[in-house]
Coordinates of C-alpha atoms and ligand atoms in Angstrom, one line a residue:
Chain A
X967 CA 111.9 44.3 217.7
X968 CA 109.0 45.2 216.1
X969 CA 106.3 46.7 218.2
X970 CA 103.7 48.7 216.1
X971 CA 101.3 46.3 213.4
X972 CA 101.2 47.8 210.0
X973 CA 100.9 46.6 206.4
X974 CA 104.4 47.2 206.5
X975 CA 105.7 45.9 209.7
X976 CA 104.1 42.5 208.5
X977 CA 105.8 43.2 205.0
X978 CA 109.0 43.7 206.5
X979 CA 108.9 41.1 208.8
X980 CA 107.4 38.5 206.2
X981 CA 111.0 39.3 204.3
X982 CA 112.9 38.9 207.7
X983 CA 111.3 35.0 209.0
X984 CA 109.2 36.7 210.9
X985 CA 111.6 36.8 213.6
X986 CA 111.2 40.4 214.9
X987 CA 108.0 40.1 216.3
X988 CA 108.1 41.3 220.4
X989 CA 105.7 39.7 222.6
X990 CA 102.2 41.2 222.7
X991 CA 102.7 41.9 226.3
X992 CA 105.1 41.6 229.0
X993 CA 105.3 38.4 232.0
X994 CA 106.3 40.9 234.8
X995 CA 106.9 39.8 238.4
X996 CA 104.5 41.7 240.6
X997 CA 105.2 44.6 242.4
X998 CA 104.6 44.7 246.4
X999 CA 102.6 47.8 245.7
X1000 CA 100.2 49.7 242.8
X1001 CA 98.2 52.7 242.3
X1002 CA 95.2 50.6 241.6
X1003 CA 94.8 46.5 241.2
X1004 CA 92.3 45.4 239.1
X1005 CA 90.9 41.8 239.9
X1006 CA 90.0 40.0 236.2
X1007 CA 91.9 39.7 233.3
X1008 CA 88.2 39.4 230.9
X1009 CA 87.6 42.5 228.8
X1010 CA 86.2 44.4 230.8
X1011 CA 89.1 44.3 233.4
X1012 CA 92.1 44.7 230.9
X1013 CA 89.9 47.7 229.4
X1014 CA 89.7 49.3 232.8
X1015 CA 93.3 49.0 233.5
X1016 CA 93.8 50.7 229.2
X1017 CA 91.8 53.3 230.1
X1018 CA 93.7 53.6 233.7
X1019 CA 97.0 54.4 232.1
X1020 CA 95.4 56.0 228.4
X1021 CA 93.1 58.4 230.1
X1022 CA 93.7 59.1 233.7
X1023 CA 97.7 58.7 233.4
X1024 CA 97.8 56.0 236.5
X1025 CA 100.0 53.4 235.1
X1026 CA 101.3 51.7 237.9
X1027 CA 98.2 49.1 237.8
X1028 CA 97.8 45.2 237.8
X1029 CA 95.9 43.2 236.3
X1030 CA 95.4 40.0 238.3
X1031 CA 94.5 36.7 236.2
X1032 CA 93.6 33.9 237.8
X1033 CA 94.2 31.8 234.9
X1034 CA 94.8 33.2 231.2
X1035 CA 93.6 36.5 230.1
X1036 CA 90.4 36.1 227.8
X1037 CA 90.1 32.9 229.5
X1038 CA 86.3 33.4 231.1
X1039 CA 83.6 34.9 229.1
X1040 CA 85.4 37.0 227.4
X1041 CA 86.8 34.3 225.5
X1042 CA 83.7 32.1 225.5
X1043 CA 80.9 34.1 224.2
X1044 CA 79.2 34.6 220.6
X1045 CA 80.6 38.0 220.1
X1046 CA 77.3 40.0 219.3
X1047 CA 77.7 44.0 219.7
X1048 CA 74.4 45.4 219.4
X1049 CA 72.5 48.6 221.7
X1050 CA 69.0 47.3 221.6
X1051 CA 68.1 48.5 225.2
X1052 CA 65.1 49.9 225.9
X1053 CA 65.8 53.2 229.2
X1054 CA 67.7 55.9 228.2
X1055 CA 70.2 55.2 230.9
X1056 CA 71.0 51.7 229.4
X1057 CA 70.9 53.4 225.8
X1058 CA 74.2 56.2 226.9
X1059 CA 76.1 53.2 228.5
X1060 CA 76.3 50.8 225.7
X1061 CA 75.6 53.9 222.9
X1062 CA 78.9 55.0 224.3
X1063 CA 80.4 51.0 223.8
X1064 CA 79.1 50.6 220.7
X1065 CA 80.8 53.7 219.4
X1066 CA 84.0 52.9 220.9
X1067 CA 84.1 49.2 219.7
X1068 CA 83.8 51.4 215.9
X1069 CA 87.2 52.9 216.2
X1070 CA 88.8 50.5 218.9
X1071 CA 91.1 48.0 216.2
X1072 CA 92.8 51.8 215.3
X1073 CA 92.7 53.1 218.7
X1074 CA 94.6 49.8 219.9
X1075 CA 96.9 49.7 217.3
X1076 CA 95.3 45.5 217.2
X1077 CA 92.8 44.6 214.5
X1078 CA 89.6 43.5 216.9
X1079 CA 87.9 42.2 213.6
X1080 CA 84.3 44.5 214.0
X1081 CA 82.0 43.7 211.7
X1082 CA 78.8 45.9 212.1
X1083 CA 77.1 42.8 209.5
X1084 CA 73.3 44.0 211.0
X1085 CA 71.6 42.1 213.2
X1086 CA 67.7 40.7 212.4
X1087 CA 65.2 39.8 215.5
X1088 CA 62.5 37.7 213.6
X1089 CA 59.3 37.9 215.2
X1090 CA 56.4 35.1 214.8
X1091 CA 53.0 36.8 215.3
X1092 CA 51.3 39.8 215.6
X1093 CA 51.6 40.5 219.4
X1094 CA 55.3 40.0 218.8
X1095 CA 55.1 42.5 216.3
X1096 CA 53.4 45.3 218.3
X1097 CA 56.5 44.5 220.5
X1098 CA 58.7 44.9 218.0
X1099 CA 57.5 48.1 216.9
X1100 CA 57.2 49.3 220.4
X1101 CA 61.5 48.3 220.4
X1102 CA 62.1 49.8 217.3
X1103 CA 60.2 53.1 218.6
X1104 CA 62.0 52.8 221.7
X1105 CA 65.5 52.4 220.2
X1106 CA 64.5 55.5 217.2
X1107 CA 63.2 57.8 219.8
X1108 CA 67.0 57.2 222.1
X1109 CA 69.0 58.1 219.0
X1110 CA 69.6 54.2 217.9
X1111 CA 69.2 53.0 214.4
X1112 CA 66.5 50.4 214.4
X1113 CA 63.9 49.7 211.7
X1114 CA 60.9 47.8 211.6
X1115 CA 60.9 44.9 209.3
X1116 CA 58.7 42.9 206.9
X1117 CA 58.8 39.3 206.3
X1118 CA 59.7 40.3 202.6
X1119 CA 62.4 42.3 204.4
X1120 CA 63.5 39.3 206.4
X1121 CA 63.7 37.5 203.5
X1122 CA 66.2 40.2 201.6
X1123 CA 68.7 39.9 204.5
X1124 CA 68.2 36.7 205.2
X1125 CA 67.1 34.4 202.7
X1126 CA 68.0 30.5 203.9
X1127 CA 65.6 31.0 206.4
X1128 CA 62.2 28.8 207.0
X1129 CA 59.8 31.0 205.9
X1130 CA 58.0 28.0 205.5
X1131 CA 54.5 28.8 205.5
X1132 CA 53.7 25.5 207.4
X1133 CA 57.2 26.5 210.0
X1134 CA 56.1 26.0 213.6
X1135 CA 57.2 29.5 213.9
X1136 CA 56.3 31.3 210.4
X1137 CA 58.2 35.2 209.9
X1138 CA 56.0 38.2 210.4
X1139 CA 58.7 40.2 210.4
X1140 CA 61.3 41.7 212.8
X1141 CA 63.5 44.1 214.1
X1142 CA 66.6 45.3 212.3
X1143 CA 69.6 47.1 213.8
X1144 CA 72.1 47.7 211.0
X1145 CA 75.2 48.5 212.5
X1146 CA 74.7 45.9 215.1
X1147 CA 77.6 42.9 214.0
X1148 CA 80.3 40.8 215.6
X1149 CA 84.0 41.0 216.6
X1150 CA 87.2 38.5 217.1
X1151 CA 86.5 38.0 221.2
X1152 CA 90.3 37.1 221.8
X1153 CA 91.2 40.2 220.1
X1154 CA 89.4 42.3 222.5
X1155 CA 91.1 40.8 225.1
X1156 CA 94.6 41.0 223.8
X1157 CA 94.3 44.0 222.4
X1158 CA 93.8 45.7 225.2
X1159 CA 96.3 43.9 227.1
X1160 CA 98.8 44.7 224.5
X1161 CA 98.0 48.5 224.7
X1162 CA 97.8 48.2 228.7
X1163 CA 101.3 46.5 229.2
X1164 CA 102.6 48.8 226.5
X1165 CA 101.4 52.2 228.9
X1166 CA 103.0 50.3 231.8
X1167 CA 100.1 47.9 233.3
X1168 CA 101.4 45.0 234.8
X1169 CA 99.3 41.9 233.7
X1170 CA 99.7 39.2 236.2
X1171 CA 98.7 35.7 234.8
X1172 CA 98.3 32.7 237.4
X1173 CA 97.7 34.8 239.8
X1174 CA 94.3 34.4 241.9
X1175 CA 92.7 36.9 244.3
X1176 CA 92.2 34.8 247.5
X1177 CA 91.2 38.0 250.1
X1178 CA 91.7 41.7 250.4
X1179 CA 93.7 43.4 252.9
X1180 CA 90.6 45.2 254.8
X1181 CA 92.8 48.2 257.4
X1182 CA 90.6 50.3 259.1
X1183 CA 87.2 49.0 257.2
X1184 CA 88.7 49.8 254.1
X1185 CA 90.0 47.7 251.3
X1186 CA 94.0 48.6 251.1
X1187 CA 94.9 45.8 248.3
X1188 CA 94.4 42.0 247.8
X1189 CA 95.8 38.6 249.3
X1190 CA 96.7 36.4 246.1
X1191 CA 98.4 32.8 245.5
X1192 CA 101.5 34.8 244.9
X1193 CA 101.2 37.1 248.2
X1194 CA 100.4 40.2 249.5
X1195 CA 99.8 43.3 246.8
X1196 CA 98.8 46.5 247.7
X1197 CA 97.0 49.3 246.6
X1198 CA 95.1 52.1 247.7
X1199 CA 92.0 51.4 245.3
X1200 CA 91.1 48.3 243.5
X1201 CA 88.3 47.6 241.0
X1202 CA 87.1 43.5 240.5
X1203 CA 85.5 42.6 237.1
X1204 CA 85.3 39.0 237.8
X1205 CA 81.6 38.6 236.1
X1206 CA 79.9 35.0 237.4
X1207 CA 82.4 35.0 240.1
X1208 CA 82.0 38.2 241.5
X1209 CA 79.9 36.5 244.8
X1210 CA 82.7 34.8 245.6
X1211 CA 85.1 37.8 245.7
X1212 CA 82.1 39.8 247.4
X1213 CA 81.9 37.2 250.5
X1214 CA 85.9 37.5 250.7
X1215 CA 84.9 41.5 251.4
X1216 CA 82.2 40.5 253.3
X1217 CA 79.1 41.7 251.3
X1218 CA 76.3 39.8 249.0
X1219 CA 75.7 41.1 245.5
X1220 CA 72.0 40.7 243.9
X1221 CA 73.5 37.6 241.5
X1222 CA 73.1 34.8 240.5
X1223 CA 75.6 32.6 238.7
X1224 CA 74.4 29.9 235.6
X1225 CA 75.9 28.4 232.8
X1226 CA 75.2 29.8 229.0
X1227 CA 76.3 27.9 226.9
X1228 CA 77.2 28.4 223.1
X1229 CA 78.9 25.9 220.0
X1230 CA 80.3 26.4 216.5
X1231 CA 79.7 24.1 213.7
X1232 CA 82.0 22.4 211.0
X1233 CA 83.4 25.7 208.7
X1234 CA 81.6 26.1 205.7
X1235 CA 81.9 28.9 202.9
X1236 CA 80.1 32.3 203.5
X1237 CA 76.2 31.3 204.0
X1238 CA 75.0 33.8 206.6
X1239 CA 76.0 37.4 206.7
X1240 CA 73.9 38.9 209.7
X1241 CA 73.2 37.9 212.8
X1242 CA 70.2 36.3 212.9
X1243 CA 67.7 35.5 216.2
X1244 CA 64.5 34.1 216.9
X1245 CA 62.2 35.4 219.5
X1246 CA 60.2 31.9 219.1
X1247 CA 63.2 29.5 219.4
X1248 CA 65.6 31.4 221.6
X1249 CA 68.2 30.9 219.3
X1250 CA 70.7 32.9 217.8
X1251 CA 73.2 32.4 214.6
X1252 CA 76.4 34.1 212.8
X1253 CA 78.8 32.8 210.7
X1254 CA 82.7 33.9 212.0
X1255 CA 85.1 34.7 209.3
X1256 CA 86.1 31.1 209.2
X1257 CA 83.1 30.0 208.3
X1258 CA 81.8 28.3 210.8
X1259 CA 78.5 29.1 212.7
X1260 CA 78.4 30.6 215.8
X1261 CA 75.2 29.4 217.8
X1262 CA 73.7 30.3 221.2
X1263 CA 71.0 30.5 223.1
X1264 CA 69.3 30.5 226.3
X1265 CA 70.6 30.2 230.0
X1266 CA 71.2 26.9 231.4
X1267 CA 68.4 26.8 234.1
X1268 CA 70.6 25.5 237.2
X1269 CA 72.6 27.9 239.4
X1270 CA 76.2 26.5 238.1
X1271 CA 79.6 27.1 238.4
X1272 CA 81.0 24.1 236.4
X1273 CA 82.3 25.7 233.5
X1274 CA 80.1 23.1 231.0
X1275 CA 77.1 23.6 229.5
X1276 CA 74.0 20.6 230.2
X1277 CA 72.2 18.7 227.3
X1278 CA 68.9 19.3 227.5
X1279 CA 69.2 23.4 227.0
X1280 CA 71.7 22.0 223.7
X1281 CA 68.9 20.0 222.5
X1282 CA 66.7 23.0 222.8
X1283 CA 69.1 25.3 221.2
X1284 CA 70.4 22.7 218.3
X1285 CA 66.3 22.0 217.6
X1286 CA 65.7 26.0 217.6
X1287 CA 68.4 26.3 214.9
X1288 CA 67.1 23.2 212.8
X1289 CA 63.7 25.1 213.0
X1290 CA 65.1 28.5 211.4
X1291 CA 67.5 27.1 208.9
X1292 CA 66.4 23.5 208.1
X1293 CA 69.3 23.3 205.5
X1294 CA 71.6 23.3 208.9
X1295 CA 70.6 20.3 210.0
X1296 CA 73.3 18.1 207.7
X1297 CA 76.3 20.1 209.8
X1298 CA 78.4 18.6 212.4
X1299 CA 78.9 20.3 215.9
X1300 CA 82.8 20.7 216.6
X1301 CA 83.0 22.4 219.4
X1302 CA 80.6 23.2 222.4
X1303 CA 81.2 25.2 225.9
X1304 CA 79.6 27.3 228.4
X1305 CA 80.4 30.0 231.0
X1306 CA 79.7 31.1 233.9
X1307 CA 77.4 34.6 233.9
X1308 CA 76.6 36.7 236.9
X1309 CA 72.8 37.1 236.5
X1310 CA 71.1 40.2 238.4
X1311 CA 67.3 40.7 238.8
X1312 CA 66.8 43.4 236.1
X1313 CA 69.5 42.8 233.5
X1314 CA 70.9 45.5 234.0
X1315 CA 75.0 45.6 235.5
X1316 CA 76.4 47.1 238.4
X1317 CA 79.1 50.1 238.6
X1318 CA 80.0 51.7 241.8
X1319 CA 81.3 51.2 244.8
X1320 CA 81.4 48.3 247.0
X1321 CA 80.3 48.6 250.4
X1322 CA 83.9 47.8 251.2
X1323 CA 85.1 51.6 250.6
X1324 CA 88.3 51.4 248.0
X1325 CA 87.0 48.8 246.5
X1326 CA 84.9 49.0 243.5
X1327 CA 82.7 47.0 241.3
X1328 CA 81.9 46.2 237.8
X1329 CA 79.9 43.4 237.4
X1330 CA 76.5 41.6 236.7
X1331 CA 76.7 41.8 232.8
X1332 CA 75.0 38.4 232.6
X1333 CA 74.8 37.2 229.3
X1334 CA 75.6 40.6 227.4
X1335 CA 79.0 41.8 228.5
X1336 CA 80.9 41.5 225.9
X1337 CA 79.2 44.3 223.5
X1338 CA 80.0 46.6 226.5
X1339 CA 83.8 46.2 227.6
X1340 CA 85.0 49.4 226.5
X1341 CA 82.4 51.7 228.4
X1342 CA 82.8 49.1 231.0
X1343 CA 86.2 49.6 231.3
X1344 CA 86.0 53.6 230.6
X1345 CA 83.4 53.7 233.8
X1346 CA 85.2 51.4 236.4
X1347 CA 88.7 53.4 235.2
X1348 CA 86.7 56.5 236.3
X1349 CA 85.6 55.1 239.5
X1350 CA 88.8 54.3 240.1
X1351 CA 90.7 57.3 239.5
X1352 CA 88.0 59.7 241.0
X1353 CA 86.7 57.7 243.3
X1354 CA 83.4 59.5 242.1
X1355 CA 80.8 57.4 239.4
X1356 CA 80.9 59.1 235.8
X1357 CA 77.6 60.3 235.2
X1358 CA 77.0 57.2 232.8
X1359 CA 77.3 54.5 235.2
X1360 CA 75.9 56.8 238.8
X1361 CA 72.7 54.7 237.7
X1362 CA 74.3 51.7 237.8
X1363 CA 75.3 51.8 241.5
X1364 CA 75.1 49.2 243.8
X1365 CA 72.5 51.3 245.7
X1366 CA 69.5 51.1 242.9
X1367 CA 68.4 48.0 244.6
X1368 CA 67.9 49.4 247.9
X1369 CA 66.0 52.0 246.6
X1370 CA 63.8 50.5 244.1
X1371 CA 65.3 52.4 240.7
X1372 CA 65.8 48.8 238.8
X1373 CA 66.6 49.2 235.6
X1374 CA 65.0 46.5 234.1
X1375 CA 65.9 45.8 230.6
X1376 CA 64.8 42.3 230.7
X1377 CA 60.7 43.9 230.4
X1378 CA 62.3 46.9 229.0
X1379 CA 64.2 45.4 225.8
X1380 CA 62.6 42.0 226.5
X1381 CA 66.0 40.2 225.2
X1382 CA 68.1 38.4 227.5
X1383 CA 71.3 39.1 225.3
Chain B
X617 CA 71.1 15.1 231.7
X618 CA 71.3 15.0 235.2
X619 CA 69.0 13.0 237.5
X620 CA 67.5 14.7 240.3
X621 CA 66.0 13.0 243.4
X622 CA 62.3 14.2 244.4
X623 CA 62.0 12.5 247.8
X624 CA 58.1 11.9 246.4
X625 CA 59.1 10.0 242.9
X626 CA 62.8 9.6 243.5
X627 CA 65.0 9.9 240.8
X628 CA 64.0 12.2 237.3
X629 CA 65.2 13.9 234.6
X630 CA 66.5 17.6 235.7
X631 CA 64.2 18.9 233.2
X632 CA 61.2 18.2 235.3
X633 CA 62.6 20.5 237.8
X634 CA 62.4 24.1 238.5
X635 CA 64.9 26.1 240.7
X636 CA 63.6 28.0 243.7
X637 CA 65.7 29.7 244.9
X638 CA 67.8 29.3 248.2
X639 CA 67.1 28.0 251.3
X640 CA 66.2 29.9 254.4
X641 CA 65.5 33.5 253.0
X642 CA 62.7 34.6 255.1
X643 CA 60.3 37.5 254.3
X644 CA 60.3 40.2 256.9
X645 CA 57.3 40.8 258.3
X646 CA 56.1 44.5 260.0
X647 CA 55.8 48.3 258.8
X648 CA 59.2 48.8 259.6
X649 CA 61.5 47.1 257.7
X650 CA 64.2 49.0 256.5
X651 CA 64.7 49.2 252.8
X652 CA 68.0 47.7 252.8
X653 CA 66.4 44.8 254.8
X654 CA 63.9 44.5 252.0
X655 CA 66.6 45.1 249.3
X656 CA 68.6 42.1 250.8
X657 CA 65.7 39.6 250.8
X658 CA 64.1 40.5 247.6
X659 CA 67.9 40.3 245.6
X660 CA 70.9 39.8 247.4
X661 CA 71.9 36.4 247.7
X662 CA 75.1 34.0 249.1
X663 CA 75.7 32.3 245.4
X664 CA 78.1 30.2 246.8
X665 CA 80.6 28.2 244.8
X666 CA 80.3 25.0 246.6
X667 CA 77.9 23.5 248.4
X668 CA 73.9 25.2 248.9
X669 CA 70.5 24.2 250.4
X670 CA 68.0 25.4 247.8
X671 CA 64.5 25.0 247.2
X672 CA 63.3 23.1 244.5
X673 CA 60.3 22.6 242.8
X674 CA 59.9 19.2 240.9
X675 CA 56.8 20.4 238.8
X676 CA 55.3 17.0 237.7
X677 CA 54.3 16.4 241.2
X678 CA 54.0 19.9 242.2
X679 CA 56.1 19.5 245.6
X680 CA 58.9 22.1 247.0
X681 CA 61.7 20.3 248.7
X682 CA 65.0 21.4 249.7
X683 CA 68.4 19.6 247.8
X684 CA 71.7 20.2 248.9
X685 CA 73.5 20.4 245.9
X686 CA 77.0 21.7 245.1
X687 CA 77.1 24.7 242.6
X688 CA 80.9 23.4 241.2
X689 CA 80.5 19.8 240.7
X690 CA 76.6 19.6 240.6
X691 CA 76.9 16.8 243.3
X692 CA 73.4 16.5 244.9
X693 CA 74.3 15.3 248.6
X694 CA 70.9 15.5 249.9
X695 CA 67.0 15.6 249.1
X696 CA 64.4 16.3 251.7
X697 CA 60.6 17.2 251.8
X698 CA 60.3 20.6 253.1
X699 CA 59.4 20.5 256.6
X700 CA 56.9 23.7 255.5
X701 CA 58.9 26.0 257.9
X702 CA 61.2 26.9 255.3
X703 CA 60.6 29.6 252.4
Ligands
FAD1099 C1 78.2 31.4 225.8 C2 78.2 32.9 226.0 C3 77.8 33.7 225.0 C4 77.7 35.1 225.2 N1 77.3 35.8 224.1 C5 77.4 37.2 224.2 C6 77.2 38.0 223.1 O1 76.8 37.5 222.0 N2 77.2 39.4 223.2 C7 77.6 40.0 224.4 O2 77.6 41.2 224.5 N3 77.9 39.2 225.5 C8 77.8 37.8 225.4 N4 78.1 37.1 226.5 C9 78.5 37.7 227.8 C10 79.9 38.2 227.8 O3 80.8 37.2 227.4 C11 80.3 38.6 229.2 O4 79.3 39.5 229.8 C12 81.6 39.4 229.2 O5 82.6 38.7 228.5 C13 82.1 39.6 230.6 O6 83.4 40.1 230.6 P1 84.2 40.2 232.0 O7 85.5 40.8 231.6 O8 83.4 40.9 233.0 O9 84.3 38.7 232.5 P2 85.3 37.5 232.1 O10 85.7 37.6 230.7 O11 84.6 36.3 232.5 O12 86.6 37.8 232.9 C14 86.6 37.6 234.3 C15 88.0 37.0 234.7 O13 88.1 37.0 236.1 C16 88.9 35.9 236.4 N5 88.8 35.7 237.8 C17 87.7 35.2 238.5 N6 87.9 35.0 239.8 C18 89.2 35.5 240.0 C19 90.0 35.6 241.1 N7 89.6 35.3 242.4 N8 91.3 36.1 241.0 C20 91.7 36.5 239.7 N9 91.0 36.4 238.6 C21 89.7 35.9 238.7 C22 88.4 34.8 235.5 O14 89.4 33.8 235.3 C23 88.1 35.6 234.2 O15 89.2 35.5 233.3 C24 78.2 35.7 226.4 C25 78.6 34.8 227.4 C26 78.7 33.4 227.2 C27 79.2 32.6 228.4
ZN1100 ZN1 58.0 14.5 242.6

């Protein structure tokens, strides 16, 4: 069986019918009893339950899946990895992701497709631009490459856009962060789940977290469609579900769940090689490696949990696009979805500990998550094998809201995503 | 798009509307409300998946009104004017 990817593990096996190939992870019956469950096979679950096993040595671990792994967010969003936050606690959290997302395809032995392409925020007039300075100050001063662009500068990276000068939003400029880019979503997901069944984890498909075992007020595993498990600590990275699981404990969380949506036109060859967003229009564009473009936008304004995005925020989004690339307008939609994002007052996620003791949270990552799964995953895989915050996420806690230290990126970094 | 039901104008498109937030969260009152008591009024909220009386704004009109409304299959089961007691 061939376990390890390599230029010549696909060589030999391209010689052999490709017939050698072992699973990418194992379908194990679950175990009465863990070390740790983790609730949420998205990225930032199967990461936690990596780091579990990679970096604290606590290998006997589930991962419980409601449905497919990859199958929520992580599998649904628009895969831009970018650290464009404004506090110098949001900066070390996804600083630290954003560094480990450039050597994860090697660390994972699973290619994760990162592209650090650069990313371009056009602005439209000058008050945007004194915000955009203030970002690109902001981002400099915390040790993050950002510069401050011209239109002309715009126009080098990306020149299909409407720089019209009758546009209903005409380019003053914008913000550039280089080694911001994109990365195969899936990939993240299996990768991890690859390297995590390969250290031991168990990951548990089809199976949904219906309650928690609560003994003596504290959380001592988890009731699921396939019975009883236990364990002595167990983390949840369910994202916009995460109320749901919280009322099951028997506590509120500060969220609110909506709909984004996103969609991908017809493939076409390479037209667009940044990332490319509008502060105007709200709307945001790459090109994946098949060649189709990757398009998303704002939040879907009705608390939702239907997985499916509503027309009238596609209309906005689709008429955003038009705007900044007119030539778009002759492409064909083929595919559009949404999912479900946990929303929290100041943008920001929360890490800690649940008010039910052994049971611990990461959540709230809204419609940014995905450029932060492997410090997510690093911090609840702390929490979880401490029992103690690492000094990254001890801001993040639960507890912030109660006592007033919000860490509010949406006025801080002004960007939703 | 969805149709909503202002029980003023009765049925429009949900683009007219604007989400309020849900129903019943009353604002303390007094010096001595604790700060988790604040905390949980100002953030914390039920989110349910199914069904949730919320206050809604329909903004052509400029009324608040409650809708019972399910969060999973966006089923609106009822529309009322708000008696004014409610936040
Ligand atoms: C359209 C869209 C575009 C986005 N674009 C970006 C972007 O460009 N950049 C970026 O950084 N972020 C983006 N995001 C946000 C990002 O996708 C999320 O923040 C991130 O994927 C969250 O990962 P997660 O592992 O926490 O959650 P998920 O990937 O949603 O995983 C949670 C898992 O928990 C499972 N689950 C739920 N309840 C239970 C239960 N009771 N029992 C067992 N399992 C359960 C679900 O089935 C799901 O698989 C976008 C999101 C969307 C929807
Ligand atoms: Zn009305």
């Amino acid at each position: 069986m061939t376990r390890r990817y390599s230029a010549l593990s696909l060589l030999k096996e391209g010689l052999t019918g490709h017939r050698g190939w072992a699973p990418a992870w194992r379908t194990p019956v679950p175990k009465t009893s863990y070390d740790a469950i983790v609730i949420g096979g998205g990225g930032h679950g199967l990461a936690a339950a990596y780091y579990l096993a990679k970096t604290h040595g606590i290998r006997r671990t589930a991962v419980l899946e409601k449905g497919w792994i990859g199958g929520g967010n992580t599998g649904r969003n628009t895969t831009v990895i970018r650290s464009n936050y404004f506090y110098p606690e949001s900066v070390a959290l996804y600083g630290l992701s954003h560094r480990l997302y450039k050597s994860l395809s090697a660390e994972l032995n699973y290619n994760i497709m990162f592209s650090p392409r650069g990313m371009v925020t056009v602005c439209h007039s000058e008050a945007e631009m004194e915000i955009a300075a203030r970002t690109v100050n902001a981002m400099q001063i915390n040790g993050v490459d950002a510069e401050l662009f011209s239109s002309e500068d715009v126009r080098r990276v990306a020149p299909i856009y409407n720089f019209s000068p009758k546009a209903r939003f005409p380019v003053h400029g914008g913000v550039w962060q280089p080694s911001a880019g994109v990365a195969r979503h899936d990939a993240v997901a299996w990768g991890y789940a690859r390297a995590a069944s390969g250290l031991g984890v168990d990951i548990i498909q089809n199976c949904e977290a219906l309650g928690f075992i609560i003994e003596a007020g504290r959380c001592r595993g988890v009731e699921t469609s396939l019975g009883p498990i236990r364990a002595e600590r167990t983390g949840m990275a369910v994202a916009g579900h995460s109320s749901a699981l919280a009322a099951l404990a028997g506590f509120k969380l500060p969220i609110n769940s909506y709909a984004l949506q996103a969609c991908v036109s017809e493939p076409v060859k390479p037209i667009l090689d940044t990332v490319v967003t509008s502060l105007g229009t709200g709307t945001y564009v790459s090109q994946s490696d098949k060649g189709e473009l990757v398009i998303g936008g704002g939040l879907d304004r009705i608390p939702s949990y239907a997985q499916r995005g509503n027309l009238p925020v596609l209309e906005t989004v689709i008429a955003g696009l038009i705007e900044m690339f007119p030539a778009f307008g002759q492409l064909k939609l083929m595919r559009q979805w949404a999912g479900i994002v946990d929303v929290v007052p100041d943008s920001s996620p929360i890490i800690g500990e649940s008010p039910l003791p052994g049971l611990y949270l990461n959540c709230g990552w809204g419609t940014g998550g995905f450029k932060a799964i492997p410090a997510g995953g690093t911090m609840l895989a702390h929490l979880l094998a401490k029992g103690a915050h690492h000094p990254i996420s001890r801001p993040f806690d639960l507890s912030r809201f109660a006592k007033g230290r919000l860490i509010d990126e949406a006025a801080g970094s002004g960007i939703a995503h | 798009m969805q149709l909503f039901p202002c029980p003023f104008c009765g049925p429009r498109d949900e683009t007219e509307f604007h989400y309020g937030g849900e129903a019943g969260n009353v604002r303390p009152e007094g010096a001595n409300v604790s700060a988790d008591f604040w905390a949980n009024y100002l953030w914390f909220r039920a989110n349910p998946t199914g069904p949730s009386r919320e206050i809604w704004m329909h903004m052509t009109c400029g009324e608040f009104f409650v809708m019972t409304r399910d969060a999973s299959t966006h089923v609106v089961a009822d529309s009322s004017p708000n008696s004014g007691r409610e936040p």
